[in-house]
PDB file of C-alpha atoms and ligand atoms in Angstrom:
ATOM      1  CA  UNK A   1     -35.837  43.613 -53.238  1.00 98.00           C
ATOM      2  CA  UNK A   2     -34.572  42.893 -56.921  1.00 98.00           C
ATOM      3  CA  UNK A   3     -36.690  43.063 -59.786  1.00 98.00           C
ATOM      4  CA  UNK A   4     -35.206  40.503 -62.605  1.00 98.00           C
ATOM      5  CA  UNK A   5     -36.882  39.408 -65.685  1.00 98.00           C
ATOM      6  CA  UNK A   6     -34.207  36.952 -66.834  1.00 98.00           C
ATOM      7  CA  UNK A   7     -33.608  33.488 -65.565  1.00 98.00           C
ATOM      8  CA  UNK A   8     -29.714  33.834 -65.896  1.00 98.00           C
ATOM      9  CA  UNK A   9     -29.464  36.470 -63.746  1.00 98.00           C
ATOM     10  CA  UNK A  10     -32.088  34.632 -60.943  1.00 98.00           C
ATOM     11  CA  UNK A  11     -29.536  31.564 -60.968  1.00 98.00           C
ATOM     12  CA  UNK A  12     -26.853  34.128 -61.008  1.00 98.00           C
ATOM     13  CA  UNK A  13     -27.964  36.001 -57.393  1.00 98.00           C
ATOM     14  CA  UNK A  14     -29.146  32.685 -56.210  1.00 98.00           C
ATOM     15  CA  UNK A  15     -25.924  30.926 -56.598  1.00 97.00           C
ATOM     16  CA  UNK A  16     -24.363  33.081 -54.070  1.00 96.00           C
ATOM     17  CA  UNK A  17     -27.186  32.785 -51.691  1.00 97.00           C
ATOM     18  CA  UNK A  18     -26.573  28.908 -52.066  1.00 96.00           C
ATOM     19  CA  UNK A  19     -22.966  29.457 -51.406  1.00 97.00           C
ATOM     20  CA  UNK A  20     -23.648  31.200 -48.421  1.00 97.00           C
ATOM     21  CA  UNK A  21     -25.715  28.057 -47.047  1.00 98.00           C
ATOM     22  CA  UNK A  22     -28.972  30.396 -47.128  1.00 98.00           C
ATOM     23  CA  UNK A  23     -32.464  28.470 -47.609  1.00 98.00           C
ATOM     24  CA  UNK A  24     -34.226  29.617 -50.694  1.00 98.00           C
ATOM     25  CA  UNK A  25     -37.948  29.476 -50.272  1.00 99.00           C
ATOM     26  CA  UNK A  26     -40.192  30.351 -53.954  1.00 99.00           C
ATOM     27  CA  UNK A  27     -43.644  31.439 -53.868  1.00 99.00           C
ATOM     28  CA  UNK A  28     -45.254  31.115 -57.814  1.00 99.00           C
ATOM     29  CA  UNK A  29     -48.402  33.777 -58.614  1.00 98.00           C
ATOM     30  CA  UNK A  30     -50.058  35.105 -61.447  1.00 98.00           C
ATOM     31  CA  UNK A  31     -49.686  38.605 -59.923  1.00 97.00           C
ATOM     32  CA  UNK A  32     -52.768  41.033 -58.405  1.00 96.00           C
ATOM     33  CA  UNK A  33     -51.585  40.617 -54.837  1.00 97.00           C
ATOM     34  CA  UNK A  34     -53.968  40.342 -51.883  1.00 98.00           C
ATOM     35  CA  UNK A  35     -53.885  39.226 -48.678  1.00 98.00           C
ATOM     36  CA  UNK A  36     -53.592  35.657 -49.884  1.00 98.00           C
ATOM     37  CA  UNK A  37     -50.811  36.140 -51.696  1.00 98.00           C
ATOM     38  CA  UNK A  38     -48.933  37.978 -49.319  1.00 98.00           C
ATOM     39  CA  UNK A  39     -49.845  34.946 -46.293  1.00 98.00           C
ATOM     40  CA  UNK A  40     -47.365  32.732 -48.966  1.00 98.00           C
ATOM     41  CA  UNK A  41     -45.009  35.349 -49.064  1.00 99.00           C
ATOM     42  CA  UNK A  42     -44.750  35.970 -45.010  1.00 98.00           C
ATOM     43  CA  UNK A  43     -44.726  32.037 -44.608  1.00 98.00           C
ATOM     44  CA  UNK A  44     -41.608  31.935 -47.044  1.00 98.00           C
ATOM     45  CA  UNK A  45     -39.905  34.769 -44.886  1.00 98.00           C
ATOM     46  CA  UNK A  46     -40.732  33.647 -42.133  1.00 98.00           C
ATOM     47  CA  UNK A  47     -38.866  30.305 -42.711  1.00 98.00           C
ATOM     48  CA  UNK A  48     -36.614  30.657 -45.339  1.00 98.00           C
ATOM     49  CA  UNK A  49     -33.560  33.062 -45.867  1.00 98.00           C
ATOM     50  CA  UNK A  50     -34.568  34.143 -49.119  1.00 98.00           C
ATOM     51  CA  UNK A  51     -38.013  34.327 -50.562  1.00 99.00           C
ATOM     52  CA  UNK A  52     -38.506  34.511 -53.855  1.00 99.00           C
ATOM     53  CA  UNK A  53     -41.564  35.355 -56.026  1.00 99.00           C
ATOM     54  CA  UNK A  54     -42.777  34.339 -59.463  1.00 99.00           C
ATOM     55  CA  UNK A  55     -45.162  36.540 -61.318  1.00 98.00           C
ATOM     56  CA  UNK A  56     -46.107  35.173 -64.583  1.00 98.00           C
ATOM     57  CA  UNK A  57     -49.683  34.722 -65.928  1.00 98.00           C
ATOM     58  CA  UNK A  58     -49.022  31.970 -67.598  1.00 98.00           C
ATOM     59  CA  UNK A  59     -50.374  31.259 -71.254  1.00 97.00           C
ATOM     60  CA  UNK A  60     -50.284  28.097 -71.188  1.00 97.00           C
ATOM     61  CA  UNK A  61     -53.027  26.956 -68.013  1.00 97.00           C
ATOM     62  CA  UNK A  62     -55.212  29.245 -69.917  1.00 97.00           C
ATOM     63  CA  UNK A  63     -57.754  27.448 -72.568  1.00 95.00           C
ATOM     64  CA  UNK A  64     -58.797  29.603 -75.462  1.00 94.00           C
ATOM     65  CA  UNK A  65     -61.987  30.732 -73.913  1.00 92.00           C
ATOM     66  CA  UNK A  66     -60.616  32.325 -70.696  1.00 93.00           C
ATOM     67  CA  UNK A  67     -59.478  35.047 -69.204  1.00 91.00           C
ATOM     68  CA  UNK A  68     -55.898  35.171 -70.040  1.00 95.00           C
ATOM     69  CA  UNK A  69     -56.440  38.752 -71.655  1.00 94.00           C
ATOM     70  CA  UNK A  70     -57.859  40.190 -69.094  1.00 93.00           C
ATOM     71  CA  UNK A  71     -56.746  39.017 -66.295  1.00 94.00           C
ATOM     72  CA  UNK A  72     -56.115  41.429 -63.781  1.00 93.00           C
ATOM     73  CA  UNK A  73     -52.260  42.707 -64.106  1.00 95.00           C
ATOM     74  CA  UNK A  74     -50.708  45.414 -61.644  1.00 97.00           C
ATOM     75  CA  UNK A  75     -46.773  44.795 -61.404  1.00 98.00           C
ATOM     76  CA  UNK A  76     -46.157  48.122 -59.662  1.00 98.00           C
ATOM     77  CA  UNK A  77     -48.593  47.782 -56.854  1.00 98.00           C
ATOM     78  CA  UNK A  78     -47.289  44.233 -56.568  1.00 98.00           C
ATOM     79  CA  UNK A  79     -43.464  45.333 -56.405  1.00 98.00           C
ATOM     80  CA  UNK A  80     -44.607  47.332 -53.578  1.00 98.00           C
ATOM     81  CA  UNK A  81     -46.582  44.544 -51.688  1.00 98.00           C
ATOM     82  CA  UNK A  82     -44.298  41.814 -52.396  1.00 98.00           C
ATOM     83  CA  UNK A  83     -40.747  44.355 -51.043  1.00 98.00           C
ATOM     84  CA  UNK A  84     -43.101  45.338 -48.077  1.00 98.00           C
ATOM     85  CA  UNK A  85     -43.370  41.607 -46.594  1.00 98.00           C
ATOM     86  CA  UNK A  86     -39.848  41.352 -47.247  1.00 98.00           C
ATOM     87  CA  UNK A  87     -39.113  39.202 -50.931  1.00 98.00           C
ATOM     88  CA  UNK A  88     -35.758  39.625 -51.854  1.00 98.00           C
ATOM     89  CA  UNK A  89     -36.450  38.845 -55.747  1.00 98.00           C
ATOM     90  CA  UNK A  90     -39.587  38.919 -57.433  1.00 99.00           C
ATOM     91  CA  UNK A  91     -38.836  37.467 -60.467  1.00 99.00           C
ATOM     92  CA  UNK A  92     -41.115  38.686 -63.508  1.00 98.00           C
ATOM     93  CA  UNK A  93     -40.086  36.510 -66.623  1.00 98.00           C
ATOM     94  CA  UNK A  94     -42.190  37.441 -70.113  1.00 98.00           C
ATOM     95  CA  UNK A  95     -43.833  34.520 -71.815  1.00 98.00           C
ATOM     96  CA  UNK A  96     -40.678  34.325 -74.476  1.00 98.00           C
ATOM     97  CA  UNK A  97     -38.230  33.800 -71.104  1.00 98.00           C
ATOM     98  CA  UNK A  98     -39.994  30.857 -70.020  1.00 98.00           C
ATOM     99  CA  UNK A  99     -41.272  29.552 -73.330  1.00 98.00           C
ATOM    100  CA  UNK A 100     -38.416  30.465 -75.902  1.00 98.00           C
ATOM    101  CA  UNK A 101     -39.023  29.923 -79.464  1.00 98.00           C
ATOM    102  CA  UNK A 102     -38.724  25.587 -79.839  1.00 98.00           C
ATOM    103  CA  UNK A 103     -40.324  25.081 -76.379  1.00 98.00           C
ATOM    104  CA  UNK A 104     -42.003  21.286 -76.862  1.00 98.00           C
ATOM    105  CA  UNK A 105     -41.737  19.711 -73.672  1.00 98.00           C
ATOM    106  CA  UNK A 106     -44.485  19.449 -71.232  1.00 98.00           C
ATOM    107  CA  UNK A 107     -44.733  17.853 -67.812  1.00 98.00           C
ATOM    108  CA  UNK A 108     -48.323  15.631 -68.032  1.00 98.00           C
ATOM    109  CA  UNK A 109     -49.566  14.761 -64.453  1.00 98.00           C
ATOM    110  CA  UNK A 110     -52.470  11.850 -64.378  1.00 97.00           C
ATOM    111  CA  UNK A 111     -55.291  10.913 -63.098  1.00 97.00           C
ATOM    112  CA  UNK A 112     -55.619  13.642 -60.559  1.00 97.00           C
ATOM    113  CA  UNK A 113     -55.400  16.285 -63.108  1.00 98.00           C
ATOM    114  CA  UNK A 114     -58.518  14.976 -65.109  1.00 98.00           C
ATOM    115  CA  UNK A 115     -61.322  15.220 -62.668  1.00 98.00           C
ATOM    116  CA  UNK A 116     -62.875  18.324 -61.193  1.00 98.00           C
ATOM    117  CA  UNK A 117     -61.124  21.892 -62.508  1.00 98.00           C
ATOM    118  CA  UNK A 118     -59.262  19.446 -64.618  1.00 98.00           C
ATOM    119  CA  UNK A 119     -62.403  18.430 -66.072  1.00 98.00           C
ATOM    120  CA  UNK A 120     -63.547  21.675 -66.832  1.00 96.00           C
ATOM    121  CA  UNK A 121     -60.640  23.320 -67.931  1.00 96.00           C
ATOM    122  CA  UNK A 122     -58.699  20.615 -70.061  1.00 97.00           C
ATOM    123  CA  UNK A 123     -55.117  21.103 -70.248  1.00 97.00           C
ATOM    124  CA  UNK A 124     -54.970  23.420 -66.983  1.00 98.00           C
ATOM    125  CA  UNK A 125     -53.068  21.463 -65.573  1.00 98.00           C
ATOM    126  CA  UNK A 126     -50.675  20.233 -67.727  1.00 98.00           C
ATOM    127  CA  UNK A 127     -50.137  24.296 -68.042  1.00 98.00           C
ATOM    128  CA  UNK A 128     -49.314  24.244 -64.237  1.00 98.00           C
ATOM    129  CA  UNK A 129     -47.226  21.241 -63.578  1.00 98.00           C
ATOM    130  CA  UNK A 130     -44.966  22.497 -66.856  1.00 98.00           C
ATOM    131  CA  UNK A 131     -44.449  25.833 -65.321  1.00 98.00           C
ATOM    132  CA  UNK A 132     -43.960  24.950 -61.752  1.00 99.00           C
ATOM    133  CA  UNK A 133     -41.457  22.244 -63.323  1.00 99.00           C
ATOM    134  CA  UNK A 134     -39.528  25.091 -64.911  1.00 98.00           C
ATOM    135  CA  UNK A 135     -39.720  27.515 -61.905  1.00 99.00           C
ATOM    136  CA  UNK A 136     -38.374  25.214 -59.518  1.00 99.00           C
ATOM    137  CA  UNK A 137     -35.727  24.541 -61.983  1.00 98.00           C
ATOM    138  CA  UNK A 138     -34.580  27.969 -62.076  1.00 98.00           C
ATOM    139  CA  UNK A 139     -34.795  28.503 -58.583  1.00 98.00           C
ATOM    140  CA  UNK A 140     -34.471  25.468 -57.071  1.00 98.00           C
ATOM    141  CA  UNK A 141     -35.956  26.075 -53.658  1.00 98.00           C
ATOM    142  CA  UNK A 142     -35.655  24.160 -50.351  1.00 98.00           C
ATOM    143  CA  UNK A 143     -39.601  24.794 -49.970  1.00 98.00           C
ATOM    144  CA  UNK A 144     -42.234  26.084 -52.755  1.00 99.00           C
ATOM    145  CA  UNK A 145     -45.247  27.898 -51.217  1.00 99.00           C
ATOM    146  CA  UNK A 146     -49.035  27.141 -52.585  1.00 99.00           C
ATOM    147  CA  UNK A 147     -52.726  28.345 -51.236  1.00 98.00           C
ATOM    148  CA  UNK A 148     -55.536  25.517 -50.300  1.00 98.00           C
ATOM    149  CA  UNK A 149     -57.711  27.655 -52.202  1.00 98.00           C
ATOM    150  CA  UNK A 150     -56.601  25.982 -54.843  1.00 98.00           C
ATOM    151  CA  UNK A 151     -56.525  22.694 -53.489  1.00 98.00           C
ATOM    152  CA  UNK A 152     -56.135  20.408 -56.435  1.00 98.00           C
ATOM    153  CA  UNK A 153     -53.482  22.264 -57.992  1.00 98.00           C
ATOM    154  CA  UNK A 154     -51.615  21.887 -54.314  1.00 98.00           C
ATOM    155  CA  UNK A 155     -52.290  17.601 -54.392  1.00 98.00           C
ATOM    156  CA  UNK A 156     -51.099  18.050 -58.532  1.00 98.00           C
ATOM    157  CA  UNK A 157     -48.206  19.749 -57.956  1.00 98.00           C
ATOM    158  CA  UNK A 158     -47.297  17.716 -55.097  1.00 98.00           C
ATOM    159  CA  UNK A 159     -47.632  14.380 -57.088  1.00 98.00           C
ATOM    160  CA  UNK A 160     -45.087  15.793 -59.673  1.00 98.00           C
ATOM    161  CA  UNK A 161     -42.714  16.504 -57.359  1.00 98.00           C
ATOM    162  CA  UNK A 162     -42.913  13.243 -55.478  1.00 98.00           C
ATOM    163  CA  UNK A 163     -43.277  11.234 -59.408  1.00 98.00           C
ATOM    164  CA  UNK A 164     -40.402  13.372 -60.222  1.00 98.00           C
ATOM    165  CA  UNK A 165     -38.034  13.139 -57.489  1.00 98.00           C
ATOM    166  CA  UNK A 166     -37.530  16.734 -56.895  1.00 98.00           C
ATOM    167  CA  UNK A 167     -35.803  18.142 -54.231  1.00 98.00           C
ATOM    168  CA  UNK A 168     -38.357  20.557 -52.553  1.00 98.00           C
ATOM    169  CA  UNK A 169     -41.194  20.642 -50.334  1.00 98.00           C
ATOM    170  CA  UNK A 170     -44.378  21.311 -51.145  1.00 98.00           C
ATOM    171  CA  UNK A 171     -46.113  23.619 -48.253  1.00 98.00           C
ATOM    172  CA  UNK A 172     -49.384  24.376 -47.816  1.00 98.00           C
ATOM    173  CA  UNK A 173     -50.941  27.352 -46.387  1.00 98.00           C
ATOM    174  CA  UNK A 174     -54.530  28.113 -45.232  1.00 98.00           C
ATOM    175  CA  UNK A 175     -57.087  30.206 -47.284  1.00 98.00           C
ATOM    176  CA  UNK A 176     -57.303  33.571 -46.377  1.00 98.00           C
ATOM    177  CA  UNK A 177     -60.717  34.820 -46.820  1.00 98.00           C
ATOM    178  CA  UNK A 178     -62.477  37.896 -46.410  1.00 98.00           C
ATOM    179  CA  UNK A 179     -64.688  38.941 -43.654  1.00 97.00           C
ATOM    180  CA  UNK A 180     -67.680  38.003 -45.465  1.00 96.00           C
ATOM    181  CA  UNK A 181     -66.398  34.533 -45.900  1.00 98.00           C
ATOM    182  CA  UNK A 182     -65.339  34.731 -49.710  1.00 98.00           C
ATOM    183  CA  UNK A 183     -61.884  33.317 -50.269  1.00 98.00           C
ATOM    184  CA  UNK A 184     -59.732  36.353 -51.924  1.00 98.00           C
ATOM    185  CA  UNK A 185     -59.318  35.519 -55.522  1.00 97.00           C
ATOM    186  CA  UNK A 186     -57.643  38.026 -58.210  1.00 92.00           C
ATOM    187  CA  UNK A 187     -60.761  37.107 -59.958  1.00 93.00           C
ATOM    188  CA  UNK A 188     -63.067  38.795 -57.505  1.00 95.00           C
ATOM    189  CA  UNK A 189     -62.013  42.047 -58.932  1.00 92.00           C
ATOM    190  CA  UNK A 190     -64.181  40.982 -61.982  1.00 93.00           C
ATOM    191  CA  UNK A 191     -67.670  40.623 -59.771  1.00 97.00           C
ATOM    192  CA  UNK A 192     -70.373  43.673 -58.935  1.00 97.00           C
ATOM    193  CA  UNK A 193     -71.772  43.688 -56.074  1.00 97.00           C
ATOM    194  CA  UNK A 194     -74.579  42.405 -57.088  1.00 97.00           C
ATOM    195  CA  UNK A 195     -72.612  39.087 -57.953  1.00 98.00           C
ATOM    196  CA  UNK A 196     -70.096  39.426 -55.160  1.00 97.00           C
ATOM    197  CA  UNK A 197     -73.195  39.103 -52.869  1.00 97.00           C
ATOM    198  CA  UNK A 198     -74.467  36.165 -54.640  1.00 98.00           C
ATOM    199  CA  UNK A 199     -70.706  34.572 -55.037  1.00 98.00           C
ATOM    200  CA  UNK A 200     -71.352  34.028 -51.399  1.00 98.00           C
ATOM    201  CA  UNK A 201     -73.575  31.488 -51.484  1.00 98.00           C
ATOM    202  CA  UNK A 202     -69.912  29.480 -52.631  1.00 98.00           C
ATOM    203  CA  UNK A 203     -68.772  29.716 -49.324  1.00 98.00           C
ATOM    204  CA  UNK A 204     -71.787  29.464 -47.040  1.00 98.00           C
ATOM    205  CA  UNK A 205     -72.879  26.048 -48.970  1.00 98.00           C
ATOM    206  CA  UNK A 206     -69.200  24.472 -48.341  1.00 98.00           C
ATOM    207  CA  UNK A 207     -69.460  25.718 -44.559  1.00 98.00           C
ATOM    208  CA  UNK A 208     -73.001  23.631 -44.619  1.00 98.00           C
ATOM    209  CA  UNK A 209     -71.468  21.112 -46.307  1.00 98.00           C
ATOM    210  CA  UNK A 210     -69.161  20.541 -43.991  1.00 98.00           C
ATOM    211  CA  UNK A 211     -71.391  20.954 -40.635  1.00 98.00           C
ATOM    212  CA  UNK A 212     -72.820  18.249 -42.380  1.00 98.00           C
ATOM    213  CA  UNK A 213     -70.381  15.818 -42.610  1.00 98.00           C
ATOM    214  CA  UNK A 214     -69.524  16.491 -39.372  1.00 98.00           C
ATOM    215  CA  UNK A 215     -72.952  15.428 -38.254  1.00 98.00           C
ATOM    216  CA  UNK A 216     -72.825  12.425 -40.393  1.00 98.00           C
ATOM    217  CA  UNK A 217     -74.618  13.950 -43.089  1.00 98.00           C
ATOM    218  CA  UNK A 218     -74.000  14.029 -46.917  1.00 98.00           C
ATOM    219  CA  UNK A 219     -71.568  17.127 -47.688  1.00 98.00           C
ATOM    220  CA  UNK A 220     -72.094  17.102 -51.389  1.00 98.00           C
ATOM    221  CA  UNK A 221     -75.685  17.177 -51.259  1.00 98.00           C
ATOM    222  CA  UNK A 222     -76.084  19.822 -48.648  1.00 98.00           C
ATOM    223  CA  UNK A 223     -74.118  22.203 -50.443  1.00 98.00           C
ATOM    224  CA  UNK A 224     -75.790  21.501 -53.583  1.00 98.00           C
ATOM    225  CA  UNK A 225     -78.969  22.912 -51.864  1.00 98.00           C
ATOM    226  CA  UNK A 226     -77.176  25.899 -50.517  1.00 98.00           C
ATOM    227  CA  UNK A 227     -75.956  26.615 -53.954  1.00 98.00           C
ATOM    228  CA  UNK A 228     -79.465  26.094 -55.734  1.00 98.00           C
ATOM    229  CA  UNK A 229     -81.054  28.461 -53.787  1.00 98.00           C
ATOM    230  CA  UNK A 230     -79.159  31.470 -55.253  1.00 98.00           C
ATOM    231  CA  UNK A 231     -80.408  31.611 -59.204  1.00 96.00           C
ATOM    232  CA  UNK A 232     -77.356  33.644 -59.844  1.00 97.00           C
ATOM    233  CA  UNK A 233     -74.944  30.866 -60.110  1.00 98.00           C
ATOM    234  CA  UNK A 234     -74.516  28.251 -62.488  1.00 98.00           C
ATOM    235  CA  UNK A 235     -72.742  25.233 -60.870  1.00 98.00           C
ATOM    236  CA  UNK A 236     -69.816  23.290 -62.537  1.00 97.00           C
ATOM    237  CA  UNK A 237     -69.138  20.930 -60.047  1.00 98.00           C
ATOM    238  CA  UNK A 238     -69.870  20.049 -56.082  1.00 98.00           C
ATOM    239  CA  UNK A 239     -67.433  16.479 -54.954  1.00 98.00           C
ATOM    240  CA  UNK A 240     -65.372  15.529 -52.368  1.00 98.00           C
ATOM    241  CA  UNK A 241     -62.002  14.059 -53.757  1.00 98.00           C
ATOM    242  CA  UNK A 242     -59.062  13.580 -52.055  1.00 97.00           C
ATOM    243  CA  UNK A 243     -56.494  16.943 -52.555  1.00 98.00           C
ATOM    244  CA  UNK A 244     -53.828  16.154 -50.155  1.00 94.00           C
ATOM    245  CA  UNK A 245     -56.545  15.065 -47.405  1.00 96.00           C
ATOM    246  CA  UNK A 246     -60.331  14.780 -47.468  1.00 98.00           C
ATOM    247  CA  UNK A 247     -61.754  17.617 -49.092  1.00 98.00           C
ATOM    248  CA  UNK A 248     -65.104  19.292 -50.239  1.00 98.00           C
ATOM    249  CA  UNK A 249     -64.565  21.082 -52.935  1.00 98.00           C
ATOM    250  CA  UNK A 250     -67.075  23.313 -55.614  1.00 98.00           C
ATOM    251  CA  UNK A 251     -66.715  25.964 -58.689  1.00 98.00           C
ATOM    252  CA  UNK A 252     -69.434  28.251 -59.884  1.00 98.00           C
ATOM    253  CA  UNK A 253     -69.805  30.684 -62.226  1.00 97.00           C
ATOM    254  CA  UNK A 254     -71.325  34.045 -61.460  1.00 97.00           C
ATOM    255  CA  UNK A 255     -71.580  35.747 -64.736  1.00 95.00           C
ATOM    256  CA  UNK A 256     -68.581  35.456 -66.766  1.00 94.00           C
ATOM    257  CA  UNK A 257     -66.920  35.079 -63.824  1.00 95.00           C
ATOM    258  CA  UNK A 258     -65.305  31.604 -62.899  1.00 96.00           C
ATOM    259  CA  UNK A 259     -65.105  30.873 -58.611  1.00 97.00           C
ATOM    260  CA  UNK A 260     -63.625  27.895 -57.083  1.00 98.00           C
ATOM    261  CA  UNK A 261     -63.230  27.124 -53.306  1.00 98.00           C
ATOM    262  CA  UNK A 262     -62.680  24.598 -51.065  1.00 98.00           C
ATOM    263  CA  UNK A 263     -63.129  23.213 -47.512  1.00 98.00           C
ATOM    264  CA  UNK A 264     -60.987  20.246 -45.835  1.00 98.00           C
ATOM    265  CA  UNK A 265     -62.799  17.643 -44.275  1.00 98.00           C
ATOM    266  CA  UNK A 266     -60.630  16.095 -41.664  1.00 93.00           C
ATOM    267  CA  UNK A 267     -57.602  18.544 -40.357  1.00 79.00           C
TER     268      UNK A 267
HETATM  269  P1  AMP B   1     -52.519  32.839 -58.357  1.00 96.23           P
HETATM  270  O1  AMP B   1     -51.810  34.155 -58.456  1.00 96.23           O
HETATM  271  O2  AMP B   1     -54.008  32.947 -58.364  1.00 96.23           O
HETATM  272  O3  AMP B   1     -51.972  31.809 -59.303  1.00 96.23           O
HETATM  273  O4  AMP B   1     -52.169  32.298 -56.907  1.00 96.23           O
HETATM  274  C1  AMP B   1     -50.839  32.168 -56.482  1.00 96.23           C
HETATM  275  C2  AMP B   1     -50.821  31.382 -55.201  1.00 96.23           C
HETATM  276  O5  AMP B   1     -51.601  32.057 -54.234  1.00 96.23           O
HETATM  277  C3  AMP B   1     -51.430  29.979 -55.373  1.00 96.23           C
HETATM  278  O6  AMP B   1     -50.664  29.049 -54.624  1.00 96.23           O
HETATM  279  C4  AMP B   1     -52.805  30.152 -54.784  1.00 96.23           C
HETATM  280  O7  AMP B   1     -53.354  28.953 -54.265  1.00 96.23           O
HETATM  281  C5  AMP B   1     -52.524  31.135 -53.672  1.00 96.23           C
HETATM  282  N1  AMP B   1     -53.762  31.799 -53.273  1.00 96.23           N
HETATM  283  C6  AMP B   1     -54.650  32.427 -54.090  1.00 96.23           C
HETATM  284  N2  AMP B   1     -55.699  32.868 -53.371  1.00 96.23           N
HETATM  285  C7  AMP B   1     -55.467  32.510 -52.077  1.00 96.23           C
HETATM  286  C8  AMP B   1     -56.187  32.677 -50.852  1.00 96.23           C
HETATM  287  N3  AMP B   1     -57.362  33.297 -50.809  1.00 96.23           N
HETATM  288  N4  AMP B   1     -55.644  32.162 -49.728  1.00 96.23           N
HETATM  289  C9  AMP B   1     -54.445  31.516 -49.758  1.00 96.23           C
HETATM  290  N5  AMP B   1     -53.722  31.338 -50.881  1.00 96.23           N
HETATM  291  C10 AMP B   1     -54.226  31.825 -52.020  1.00 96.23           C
END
């Protein structure tokens, strides 16, 4: 696996891999691999020729009040995780290589980017779809690899690519979750286990939610009474919205920490 920081020398080794008539497959993270992360990463080697990986934590789908400080960073133990499922580049730009001094143009989705973490976390998106814009234009992929967990960023950055007429596919791969039920998050290495038990009301009220649906039922609702019987969480938002298919989909906060999740409605 190659370790580059520049986006020269990305286009550079990818040229010849495009030369060669090899797929390129590009899987975008902020870093702090788990096993969702590396599911992305196995679904791009497993189909493409070359997989590569982004690792930025990028500024810019931070607001001012989050986490972008301390969010968890470990590009060593990622290296390692990201060579062992077999990446050939993992591609680690600094904020200067993808926003260079006279950076002013952003990519804007709609609609779809206002409601729900959009909502909450003005500008997130905008902060995506810009850097996913770039990415792809570095690396211009056959197929770019996202997680349902974050289910409204995969229906966003699917609309830009369609709006946009660029010439990838957007796939989408399962949640991985732990045993327990909660969906792996870099973010769970903020909770104690005091929270981590209560964060699991998240999941348990979107299972509910969806049994039910299922039985004709109101998904929203049910959830909402999963998720007010655990004091420890403060709800931001329970809906179901269409994110690339029928989907139930709720953030809490436990603490300082922010938890988002999601369950499809019809497969
Ligand atoms: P992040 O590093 O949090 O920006 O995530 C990078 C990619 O991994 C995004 O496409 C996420 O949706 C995906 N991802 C994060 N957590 C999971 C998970 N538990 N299961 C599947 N994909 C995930």
């Amino acid at each position: 696996m190659r370790l580059l920081r520049n986006a020269a020398e990305v286009r550079s080794v990818l040229a010849d891999d495009r030369a060669a008539g090899r797929s390129i497959g590009l899987v975008p993270t902020m870093g702090a691999f788990h096993a969702g992360h590396l599911a992305l990463m196995t679904a791009s080697t497993a189909q493409d020729d070359v997989t590569v990986v982004s690792l930025f934590v990028n500024p810019a789908q931070f607001g001012p009040s989050e986490d972008l400080a301390r969010y968890p960073r470990d590009e060593s133990g990622d290296a390692t995780a990201a060579e062992a499922t077999g990446v050939g580049i993992l591609f680690v730009p600094s904020a200067q290589e993808i926003y260079p001094a006279g950076f002013d143009t952003w990519v804007d989705p709609g609609e779809l980017a206002a409601v729900l973490e959009g909502a909450v976390r003005p500008g997130h998106f905008r902060g995506v779809a810009t850097v996913c814009t770039t990415l792809f234009s570095i690396v211009q992929p056959a197929r770019a690899y996202f997680g349902r967990k974050d289910a409204q960023q995969v229906a966003v950055v699917k609309q830009v690519v369609r709006d946009l007429a660029m010439p990838l596919e957007i796939v989408a791969c399962p949640t991985v979750r732990d045993p327990d039920g909660l969906a792996l998050s870099s973010r769970n290495a903020y909770l104690s286990a005091d929270q981590r038990a209560s964060a699991l009301a998240l999941p348990r009220a979107l299972e509910a939610g969806l049994a039910a649906h299922r039985g004709g039922g109101d998904p929203v609702a049910t959830a909402e009474e999963v998720l007010a019987a655990e004091p420890a969480l403060a709800v931001d938002y329970v809906a179901v919205a269409d994110l690339d298919g029928p989907t139930l989909a709720a953030a809490v906060r436990v603490g300082p920490t922010r938890l988002i999740d999601n369950v499809r409605l019809e497969d």
